[in-house]
mmCIF file with all atom_site columns, C-alpha atoms in Angstrom:
data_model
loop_
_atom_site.group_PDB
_atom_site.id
_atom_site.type_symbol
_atom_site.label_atom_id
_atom_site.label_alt_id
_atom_site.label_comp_id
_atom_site.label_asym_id
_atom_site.label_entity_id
_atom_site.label_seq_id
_atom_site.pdbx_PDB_ins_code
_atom_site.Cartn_x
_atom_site.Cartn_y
_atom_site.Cartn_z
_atom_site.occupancy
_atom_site.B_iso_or_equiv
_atom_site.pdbx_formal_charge
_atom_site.auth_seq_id
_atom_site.auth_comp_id
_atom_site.auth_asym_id
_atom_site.auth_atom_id
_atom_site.pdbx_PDB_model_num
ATOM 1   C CA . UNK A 1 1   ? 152.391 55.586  83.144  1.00 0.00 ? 1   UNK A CA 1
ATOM 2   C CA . UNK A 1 2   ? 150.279 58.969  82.307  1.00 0.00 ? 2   UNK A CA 1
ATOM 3   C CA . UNK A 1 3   ? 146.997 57.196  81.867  1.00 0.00 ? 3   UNK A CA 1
ATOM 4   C CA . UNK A 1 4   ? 147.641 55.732  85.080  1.00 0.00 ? 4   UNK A CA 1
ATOM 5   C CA . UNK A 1 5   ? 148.653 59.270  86.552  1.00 0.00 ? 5   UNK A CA 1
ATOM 6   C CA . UNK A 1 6   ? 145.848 60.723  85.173  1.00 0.00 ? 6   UNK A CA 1
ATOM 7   C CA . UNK A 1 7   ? 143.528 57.907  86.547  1.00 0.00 ? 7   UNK A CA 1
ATOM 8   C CA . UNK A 1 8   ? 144.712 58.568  90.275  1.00 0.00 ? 8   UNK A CA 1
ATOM 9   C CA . UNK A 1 9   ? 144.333 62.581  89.893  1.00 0.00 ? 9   UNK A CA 1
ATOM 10  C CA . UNK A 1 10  ? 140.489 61.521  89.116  1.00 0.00 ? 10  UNK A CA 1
ATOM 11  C CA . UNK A 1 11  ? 139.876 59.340  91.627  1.00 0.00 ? 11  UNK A CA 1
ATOM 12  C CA . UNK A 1 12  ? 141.175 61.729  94.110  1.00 0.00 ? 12  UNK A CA 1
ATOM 13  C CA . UNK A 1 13  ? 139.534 64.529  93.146  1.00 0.00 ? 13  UNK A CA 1
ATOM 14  C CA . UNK A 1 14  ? 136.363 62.677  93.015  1.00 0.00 ? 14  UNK A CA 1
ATOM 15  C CA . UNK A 1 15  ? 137.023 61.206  96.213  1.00 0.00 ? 15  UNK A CA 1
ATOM 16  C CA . UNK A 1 16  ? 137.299 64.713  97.390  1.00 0.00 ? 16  UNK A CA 1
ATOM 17  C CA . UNK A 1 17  ? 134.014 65.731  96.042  1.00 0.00 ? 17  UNK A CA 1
ATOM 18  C CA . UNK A 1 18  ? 131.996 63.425  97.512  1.00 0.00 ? 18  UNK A CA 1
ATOM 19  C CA . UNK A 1 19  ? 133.667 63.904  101.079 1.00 0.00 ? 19  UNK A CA 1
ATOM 20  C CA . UNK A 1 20  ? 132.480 67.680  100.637 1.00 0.00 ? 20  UNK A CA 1
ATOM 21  C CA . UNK A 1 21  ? 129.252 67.015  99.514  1.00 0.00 ? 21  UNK A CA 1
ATOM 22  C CA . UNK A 1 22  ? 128.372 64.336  102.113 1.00 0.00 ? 22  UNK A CA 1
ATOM 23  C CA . UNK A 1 23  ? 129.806 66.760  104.378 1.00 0.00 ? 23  UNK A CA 1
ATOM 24  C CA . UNK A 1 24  ? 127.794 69.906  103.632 1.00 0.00 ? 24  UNK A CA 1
ATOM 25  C CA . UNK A 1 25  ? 124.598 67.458  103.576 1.00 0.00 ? 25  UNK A CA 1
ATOM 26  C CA . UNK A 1 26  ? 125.320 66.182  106.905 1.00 0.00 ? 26  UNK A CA 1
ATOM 27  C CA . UNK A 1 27  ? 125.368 70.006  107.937 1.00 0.00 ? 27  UNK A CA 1
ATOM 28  C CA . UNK A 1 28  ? 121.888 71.070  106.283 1.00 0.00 ? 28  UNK A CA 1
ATOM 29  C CA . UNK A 1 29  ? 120.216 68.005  108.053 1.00 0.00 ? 29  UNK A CA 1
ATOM 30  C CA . UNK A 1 30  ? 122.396 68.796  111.560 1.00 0.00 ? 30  UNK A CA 1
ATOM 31  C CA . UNK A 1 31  ? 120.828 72.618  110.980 1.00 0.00 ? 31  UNK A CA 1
ATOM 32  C CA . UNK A 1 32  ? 117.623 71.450  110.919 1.00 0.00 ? 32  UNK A CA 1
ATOM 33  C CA . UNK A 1 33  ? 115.371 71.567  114.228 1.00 0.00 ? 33  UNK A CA 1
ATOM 34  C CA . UNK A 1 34  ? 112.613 72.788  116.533 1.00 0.00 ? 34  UNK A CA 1
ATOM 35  C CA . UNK A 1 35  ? 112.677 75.253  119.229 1.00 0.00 ? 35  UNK A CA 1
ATOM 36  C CA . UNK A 1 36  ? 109.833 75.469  121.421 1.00 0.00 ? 36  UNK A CA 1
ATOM 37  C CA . UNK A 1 37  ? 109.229 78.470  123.918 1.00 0.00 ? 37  UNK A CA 1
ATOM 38  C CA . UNK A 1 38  ? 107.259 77.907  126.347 1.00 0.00 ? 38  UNK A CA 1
ATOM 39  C CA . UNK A 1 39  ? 105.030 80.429  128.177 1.00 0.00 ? 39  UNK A CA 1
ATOM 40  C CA . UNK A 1 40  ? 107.046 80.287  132.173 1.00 0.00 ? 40  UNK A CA 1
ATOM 41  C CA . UNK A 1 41  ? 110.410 81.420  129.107 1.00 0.00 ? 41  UNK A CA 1
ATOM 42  C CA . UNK A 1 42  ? 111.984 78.169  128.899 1.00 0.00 ? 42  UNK A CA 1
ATOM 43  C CA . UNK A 1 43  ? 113.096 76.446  125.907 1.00 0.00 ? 43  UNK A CA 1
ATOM 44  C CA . UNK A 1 44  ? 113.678 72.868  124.412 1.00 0.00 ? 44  UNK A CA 1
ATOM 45  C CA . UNK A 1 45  ? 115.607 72.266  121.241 1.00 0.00 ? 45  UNK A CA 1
ATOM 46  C CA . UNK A 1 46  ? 114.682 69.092  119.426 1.00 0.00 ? 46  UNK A CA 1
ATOM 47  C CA . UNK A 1 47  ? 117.005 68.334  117.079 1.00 0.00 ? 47  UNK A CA 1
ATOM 48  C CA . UNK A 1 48  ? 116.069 66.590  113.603 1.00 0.00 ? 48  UNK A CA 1
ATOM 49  C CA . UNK A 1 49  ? 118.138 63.093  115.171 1.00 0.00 ? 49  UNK A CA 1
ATOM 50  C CA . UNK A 1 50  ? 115.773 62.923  118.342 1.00 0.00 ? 50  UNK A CA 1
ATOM 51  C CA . UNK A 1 51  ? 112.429 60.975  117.307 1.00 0.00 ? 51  UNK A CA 1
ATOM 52  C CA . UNK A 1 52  ? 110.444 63.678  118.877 1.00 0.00 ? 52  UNK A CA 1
ATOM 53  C CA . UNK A 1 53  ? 111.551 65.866  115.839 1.00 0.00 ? 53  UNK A CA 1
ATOM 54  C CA . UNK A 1 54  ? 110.357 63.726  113.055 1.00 0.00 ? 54  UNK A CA 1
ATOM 55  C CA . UNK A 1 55  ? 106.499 63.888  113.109 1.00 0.00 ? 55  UNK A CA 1
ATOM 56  C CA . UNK A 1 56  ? 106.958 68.565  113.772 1.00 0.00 ? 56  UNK A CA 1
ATOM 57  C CA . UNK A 1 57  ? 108.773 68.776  111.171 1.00 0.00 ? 57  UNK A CA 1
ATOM 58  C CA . UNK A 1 58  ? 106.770 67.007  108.680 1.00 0.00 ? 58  UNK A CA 1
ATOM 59  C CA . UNK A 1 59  ? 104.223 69.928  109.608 1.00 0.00 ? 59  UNK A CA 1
ATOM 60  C CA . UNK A 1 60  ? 106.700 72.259  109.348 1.00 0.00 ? 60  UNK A CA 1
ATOM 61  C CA . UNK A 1 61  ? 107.793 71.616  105.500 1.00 0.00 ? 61  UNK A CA 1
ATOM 62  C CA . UNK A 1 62  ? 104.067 70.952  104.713 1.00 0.00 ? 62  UNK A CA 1
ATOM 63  C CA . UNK A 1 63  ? 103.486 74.928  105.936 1.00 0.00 ? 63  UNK A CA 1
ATOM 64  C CA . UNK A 1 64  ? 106.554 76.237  104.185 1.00 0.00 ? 64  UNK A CA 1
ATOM 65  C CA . UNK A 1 65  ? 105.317 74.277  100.738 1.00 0.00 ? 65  UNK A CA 1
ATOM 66  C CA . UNK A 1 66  ? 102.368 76.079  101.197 1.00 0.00 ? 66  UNK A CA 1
ATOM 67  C CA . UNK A 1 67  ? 103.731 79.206  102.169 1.00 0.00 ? 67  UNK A CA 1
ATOM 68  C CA . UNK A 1 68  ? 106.455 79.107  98.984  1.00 0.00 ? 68  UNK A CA 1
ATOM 69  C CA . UNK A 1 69  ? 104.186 77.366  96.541  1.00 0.00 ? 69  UNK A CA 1
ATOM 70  C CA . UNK B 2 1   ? 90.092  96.232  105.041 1.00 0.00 ? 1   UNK B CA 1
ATOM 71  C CA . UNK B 2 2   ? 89.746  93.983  108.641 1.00 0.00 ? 2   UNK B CA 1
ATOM 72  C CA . UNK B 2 3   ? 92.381  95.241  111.610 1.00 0.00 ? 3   UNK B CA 1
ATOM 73  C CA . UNK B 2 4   ? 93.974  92.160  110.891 1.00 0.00 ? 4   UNK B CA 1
ATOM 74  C CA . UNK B 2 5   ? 94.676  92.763  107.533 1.00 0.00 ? 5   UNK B CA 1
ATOM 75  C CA . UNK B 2 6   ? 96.189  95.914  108.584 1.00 0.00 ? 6   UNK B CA 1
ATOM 76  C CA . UNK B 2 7   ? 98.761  94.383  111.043 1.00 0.00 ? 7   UNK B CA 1
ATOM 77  C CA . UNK B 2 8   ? 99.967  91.678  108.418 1.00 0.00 ? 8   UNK B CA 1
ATOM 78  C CA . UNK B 2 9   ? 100.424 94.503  105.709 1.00 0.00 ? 9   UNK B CA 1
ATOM 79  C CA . UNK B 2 10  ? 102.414 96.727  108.677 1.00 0.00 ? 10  UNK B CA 1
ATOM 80  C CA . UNK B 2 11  ? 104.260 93.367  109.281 1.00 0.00 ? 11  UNK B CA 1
ATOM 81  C CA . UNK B 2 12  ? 105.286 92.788  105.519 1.00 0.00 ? 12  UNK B CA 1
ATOM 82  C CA . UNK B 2 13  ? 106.216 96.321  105.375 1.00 0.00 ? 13  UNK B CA 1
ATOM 83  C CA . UNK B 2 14  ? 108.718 96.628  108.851 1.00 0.00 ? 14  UNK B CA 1
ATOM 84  C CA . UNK B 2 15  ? 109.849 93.052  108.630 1.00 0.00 ? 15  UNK B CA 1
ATOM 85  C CA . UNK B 2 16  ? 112.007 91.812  105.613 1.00 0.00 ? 16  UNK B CA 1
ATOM 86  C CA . UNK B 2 17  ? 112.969 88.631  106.765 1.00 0.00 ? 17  UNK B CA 1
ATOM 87  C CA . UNK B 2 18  ? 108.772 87.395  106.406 1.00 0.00 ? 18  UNK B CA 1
ATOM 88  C CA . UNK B 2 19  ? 108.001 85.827  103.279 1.00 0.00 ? 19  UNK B CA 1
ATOM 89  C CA . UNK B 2 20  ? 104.697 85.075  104.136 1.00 0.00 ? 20  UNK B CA 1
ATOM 90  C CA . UNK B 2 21  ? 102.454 85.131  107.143 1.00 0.00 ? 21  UNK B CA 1
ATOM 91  C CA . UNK B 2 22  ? 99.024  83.832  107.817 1.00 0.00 ? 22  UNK B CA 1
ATOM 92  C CA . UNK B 2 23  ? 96.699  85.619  111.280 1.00 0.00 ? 23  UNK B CA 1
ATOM 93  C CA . UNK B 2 24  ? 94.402  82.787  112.487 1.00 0.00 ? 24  UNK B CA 1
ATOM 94  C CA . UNK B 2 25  ? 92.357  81.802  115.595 1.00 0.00 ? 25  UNK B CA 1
ATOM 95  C CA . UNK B 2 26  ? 92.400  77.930  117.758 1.00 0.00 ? 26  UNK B CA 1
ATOM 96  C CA . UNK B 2 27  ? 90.130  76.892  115.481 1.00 0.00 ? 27  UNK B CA 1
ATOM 97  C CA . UNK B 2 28  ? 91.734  76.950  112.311 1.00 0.00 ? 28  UNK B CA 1
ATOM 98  C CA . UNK B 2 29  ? 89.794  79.511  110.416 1.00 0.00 ? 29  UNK B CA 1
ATOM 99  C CA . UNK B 2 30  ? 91.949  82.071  108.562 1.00 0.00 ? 30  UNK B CA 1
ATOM 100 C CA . UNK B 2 31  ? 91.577  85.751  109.530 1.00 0.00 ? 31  UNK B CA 1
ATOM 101 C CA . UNK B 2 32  ? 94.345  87.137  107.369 1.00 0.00 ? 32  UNK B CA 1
ATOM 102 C CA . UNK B 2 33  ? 97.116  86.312  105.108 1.00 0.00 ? 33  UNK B CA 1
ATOM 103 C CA . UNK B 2 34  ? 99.857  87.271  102.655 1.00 0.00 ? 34  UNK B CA 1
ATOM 104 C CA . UNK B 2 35  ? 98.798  84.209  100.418 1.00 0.00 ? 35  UNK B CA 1
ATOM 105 C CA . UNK B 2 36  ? 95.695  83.109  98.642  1.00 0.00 ? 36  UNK B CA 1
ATOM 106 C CA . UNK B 2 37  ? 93.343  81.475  100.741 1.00 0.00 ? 37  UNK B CA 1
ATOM 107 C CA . UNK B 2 38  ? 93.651  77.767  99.488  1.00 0.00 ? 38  UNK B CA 1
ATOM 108 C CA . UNK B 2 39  ? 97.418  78.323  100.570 1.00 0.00 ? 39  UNK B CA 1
ATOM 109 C CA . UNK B 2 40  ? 96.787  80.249  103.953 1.00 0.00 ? 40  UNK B CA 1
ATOM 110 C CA . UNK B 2 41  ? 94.462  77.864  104.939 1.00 0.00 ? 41  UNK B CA 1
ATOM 111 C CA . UNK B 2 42  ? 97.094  74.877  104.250 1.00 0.00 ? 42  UNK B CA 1
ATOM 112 C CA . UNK B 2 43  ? 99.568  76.973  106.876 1.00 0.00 ? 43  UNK B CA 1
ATOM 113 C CA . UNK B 2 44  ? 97.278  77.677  109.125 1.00 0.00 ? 44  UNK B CA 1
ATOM 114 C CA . UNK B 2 45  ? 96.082  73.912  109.487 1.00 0.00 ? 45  UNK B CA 1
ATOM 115 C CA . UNK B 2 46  ? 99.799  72.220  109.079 1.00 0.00 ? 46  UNK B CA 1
ATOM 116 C CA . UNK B 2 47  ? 100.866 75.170  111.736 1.00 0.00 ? 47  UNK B CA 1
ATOM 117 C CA . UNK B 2 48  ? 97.818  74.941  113.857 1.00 0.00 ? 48  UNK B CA 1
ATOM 118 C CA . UNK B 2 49  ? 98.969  70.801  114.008 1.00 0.00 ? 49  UNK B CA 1
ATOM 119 C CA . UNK B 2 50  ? 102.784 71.796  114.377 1.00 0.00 ? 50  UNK B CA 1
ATOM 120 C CA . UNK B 2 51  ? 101.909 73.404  117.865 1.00 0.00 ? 51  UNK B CA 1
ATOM 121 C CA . UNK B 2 52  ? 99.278  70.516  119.260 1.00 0.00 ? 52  UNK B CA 1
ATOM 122 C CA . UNK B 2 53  ? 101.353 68.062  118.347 1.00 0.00 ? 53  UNK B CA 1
ATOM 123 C CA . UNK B 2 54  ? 104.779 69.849  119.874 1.00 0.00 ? 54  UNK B CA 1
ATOM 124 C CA . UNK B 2 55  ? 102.585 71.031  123.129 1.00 0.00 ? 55  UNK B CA 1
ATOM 125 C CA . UNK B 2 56  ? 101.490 66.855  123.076 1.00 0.00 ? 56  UNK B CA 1
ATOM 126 C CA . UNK B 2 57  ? 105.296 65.825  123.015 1.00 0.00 ? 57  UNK B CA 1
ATOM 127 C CA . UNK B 2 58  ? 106.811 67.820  125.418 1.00 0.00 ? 58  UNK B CA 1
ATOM 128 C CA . UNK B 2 59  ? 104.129 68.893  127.737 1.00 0.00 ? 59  UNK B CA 1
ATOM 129 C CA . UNK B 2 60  ? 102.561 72.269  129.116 1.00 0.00 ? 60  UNK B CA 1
ATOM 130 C CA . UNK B 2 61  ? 101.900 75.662  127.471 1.00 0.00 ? 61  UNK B CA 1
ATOM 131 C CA . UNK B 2 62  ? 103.301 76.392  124.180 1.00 0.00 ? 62  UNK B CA 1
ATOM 132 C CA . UNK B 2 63  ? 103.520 80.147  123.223 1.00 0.00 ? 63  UNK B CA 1
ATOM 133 C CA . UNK B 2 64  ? 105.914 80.226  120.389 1.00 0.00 ? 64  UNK B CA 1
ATOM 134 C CA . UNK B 2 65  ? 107.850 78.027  118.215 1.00 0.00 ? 65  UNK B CA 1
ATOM 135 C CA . UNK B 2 66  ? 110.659 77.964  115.516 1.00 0.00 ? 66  UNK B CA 1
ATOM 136 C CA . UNK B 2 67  ? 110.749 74.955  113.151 1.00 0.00 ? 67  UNK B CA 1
ATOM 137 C CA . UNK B 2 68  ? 114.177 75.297  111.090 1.00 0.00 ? 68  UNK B CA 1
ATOM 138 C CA . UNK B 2 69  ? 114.607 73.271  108.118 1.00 0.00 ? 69  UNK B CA 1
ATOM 139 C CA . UNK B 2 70  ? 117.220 73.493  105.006 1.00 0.00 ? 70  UNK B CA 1
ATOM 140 C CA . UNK B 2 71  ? 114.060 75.301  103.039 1.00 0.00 ? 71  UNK B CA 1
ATOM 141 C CA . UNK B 2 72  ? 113.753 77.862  105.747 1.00 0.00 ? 72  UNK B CA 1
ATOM 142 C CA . UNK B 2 73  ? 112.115 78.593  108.906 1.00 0.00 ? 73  UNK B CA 1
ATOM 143 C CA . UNK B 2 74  ? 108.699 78.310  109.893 1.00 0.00 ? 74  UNK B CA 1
ATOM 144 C CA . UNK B 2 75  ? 107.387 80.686  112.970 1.00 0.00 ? 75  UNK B CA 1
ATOM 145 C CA . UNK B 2 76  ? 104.228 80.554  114.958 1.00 0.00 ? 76  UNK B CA 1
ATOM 146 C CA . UNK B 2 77  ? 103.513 82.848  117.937 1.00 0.00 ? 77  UNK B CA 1
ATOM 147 C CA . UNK B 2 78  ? 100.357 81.733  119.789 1.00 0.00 ? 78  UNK B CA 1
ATOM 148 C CA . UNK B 2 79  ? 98.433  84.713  122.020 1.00 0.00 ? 79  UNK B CA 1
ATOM 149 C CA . UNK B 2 80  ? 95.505  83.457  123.809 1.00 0.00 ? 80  UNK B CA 1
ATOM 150 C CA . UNK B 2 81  ? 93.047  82.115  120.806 1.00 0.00 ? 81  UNK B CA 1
ATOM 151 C CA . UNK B 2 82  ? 94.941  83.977  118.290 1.00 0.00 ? 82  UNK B CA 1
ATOM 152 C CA . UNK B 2 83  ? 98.087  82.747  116.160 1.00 0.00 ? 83  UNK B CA 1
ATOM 153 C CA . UNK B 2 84  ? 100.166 83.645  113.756 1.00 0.00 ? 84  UNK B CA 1
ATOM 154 C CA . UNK B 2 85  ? 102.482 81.755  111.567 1.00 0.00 ? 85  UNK B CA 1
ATOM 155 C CA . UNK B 2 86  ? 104.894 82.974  109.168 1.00 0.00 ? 86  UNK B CA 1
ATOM 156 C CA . UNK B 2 87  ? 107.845 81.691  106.806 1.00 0.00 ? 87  UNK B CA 1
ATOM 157 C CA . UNK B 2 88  ? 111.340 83.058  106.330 1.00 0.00 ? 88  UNK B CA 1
ATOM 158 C CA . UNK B 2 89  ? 114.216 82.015  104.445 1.00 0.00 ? 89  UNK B CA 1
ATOM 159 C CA . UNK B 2 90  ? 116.739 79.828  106.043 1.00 0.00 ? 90  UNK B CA 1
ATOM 160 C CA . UNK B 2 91  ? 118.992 81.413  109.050 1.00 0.00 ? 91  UNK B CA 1
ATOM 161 C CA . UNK B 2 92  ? 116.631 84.106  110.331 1.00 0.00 ? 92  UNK B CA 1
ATOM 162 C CA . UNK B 2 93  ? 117.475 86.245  112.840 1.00 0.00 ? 93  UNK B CA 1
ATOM 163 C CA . UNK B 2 94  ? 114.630 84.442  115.073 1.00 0.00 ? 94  UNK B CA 1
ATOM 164 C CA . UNK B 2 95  ? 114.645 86.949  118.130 1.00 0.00 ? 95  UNK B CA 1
ATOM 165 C CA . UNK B 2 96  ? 113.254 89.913  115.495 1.00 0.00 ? 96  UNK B CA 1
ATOM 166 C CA . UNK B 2 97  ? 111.112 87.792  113.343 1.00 0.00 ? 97  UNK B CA 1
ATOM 167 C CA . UNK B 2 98  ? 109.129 86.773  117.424 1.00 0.00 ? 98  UNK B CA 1
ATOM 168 C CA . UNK B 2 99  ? 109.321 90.315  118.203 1.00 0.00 ? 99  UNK B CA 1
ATOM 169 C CA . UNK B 2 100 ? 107.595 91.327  114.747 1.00 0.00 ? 100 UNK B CA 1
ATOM 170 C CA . UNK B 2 101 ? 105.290 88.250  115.137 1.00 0.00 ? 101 UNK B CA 1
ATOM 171 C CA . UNK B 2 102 ? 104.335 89.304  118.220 1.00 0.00 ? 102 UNK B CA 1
ATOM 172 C CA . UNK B 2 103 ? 103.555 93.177  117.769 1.00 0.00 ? 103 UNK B CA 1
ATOM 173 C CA . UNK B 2 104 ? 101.453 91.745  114.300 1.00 0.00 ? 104 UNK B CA 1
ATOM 174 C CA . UNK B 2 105 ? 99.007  89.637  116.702 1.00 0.00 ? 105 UNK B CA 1
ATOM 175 C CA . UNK B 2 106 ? 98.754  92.584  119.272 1.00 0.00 ? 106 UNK B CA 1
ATOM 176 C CA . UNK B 2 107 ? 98.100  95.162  116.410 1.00 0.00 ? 107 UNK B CA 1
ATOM 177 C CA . UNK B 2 108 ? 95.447  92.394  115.236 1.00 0.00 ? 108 UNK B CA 1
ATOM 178 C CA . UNK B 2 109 ? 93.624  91.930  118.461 1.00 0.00 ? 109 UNK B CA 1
ATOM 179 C CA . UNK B 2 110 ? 93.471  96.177  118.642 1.00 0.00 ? 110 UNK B CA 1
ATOM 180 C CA . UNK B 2 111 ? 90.450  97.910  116.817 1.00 0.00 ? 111 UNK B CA 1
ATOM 181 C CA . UNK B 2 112 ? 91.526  99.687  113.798 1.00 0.00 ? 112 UNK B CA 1
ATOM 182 C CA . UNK B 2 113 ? 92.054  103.816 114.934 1.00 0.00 ? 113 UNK B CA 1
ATOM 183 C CA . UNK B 2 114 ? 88.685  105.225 113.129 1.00 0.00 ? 114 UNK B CA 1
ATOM 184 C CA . UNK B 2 115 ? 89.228  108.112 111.000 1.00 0.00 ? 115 UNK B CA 1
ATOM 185 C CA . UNK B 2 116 ? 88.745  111.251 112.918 1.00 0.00 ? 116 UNK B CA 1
ATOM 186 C CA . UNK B 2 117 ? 85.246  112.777 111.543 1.00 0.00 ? 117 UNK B CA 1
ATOM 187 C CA . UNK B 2 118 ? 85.501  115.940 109.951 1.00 0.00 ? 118 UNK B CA 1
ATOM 188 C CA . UNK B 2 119 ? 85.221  119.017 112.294 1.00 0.00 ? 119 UNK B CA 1
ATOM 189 C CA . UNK B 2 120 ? 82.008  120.215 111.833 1.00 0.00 ? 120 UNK B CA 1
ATOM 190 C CA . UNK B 2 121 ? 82.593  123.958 109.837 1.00 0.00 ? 121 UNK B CA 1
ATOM 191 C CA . UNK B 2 122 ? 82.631  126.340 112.786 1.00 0.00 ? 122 UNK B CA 1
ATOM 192 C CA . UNK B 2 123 ? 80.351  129.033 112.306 1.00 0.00 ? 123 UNK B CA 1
ATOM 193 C CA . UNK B 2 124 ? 81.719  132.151 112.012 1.00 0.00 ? 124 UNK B CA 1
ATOM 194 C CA . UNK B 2 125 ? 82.396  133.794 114.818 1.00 0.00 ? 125 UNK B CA 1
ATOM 195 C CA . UNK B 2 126 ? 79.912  137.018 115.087 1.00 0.00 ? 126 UNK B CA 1
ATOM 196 C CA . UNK B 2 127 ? 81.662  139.789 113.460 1.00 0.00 ? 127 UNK B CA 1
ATOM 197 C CA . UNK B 2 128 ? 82.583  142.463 116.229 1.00 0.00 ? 128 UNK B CA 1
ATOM 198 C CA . UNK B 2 129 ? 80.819  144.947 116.239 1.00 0.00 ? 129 UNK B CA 1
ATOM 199 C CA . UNK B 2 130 ? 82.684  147.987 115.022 1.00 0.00 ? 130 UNK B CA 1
ATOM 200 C CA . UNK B 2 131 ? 83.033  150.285 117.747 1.00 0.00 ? 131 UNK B CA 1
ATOM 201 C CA . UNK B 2 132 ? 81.263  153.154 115.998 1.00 0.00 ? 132 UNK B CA 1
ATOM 202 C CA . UNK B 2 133 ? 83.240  156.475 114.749 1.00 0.00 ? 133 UNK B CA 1
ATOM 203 C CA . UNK B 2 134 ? 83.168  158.839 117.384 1.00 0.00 ? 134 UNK B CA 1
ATOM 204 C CA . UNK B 2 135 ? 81.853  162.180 116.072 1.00 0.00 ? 135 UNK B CA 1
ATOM 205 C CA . UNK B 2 136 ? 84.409  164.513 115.391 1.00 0.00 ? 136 UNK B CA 1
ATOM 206 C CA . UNK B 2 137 ? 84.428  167.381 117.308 1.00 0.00 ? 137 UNK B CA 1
ATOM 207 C CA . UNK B 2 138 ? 85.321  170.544 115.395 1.00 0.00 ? 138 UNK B CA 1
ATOM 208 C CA . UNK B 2 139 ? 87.521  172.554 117.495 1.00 0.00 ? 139 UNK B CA 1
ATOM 209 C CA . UNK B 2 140 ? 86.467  176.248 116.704 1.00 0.00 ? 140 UNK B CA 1
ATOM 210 C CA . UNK B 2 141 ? 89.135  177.958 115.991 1.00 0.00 ? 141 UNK B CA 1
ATOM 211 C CA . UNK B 2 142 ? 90.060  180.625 118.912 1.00 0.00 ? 142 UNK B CA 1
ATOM 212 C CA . UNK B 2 143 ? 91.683  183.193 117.523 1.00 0.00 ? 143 UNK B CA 1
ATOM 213 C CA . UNK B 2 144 ? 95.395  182.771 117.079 1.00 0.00 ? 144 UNK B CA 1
ATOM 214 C CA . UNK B 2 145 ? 97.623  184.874 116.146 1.00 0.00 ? 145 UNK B CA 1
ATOM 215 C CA . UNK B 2 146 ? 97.395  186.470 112.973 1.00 0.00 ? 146 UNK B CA 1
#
C-alpha cells in the first residue's frame, strides 16, 4: 500500500515537472520575434510562429553567436 | 583612434545594456567594433543580411530593427549608408538601446573635435613705461616762527 503511495506521489510530481517545463519553453519560443521600424514610424511584429520569422532569425542568432562567442 | 571608434567607446561607456556593437557601412566592410575583427565582421555580414532580407519580406524602407530571441536581442539602426548593430541580453529596454544606437551612428558620421592648438605664448606686453619721478622741489624754508 506505501510503495504504491509512494509510486503515485512520483508520478505526480513528475507529471508536474514536465507541465512547467514545457510551459516555460513554450514561453521562451512565444518571446521570441522581430520588430521592424520602418522609416514613415510604423511597425510590424513578426512573431517566431509566422513563416516570415524563420529565415531573420536565423541571421539574428548567427550575429549574437558572433557577438557572444 | 577613427571618430568611429570614438562613438562605440562613448556608447559602451553611457549604455549598459550593449554587450557588443559593431559601426559598418551598405557594403559590409567594418568601420568599428567592440569585438575582434573575425567576429565583427561575422555581425556585420549576418546583420547586414538580417535587414535585406526583412526589407525583402515586408516591403519598403527599413531604418531599424529588433530581433529578440531566448539568447538576447540583436539591434541594428540603419542611417543612410551607415549601420550599426549591437547585442544585448535578453529583455532590453529597446526604446534606450535605439536611442543610444542612434546618437553612436550620428557621433560616427561627425568629425572628431580636433584638439585646440596651443595658444601661441603671447609676447609680453611692453612694460609701461614708468612715468618718471618728478623732481622734488625743495620748498625753502620761509622763515617760521622761531
Amino acid at each position: 500500500m506505501g510503495r504504491r503511495k509512494l509510486l503515485a506521489i512520483g508520478f505526480a510530481v513528475g507529471s508536474l515537472l514536465g507541465i512547467g517545463l514545457y510551459a516555460r519553453r513554450g514561453q521562451e519560443g512565444a518571446d521570441e520575434r522581430i520588430d521592424l521600424y520602418f522609416a514613415d514610424g510604423s511597425l510590424v511584429s513578426l512573431h517566431s510562429d509566422s513563416p516570415e520569422a524563420a529565415p531573420l532569425l536565423v541571421h539574428a542568432r548567427d550575429a549574437l553567436r558572433a557577438a557572444a562567442s | 583612434m577613427t571618430d568611429a571608434s570614438v562613438a562605440l567607446g562613448e556608447l559602451t561607456e553611457i549604455s549598459s545594456q550593449v554587450e557588443a556593437a559593431v559601426l559598418f557601412d551598405d557594403k559590409g566592410t567594418v568601420a568599428a567594433a567592440t569585438v575582434p575583427d573575425e567576429r565583427a565582421a561575422r555581425v556585420a555580414a549576418s546583420a547586414k543580411a538580417l535587414l535585406e532580407q526583412a526589407a525583402q519580406i515586408v516591403g519598403g524602407e527599413l531604418t531599424q530593427l529588433e530581433a529578440a530571441t531566448g539568447d538576447g536581442s540583436l539591434f541594428v539602426v540603419k542611417d543612410g549608408p551607415r549601420l550599426i548593430a549591437a547585442s544585448t541580453s535578453a529583455g532590453p529596454t529597446a526604446g534606450l538601446v535605439f536611442y543610444d544606437l542612434k546618437k553612436c551612428l550620428q557621433a560616427s558620421a561627425e568629425p572628431a573635435p580636433k584638439p585646440k592648438p596651443q595658444a601661441a605664448a603671447k609676447p609680453k606686453a611692453a612694460a609701461k613705461p614708468k612715468p618718471k619721478p618728478k623732481p622734488r622741489t625743495t620748498k625753502s624754508k620761509s622763515d617760521g616762527p622761531s
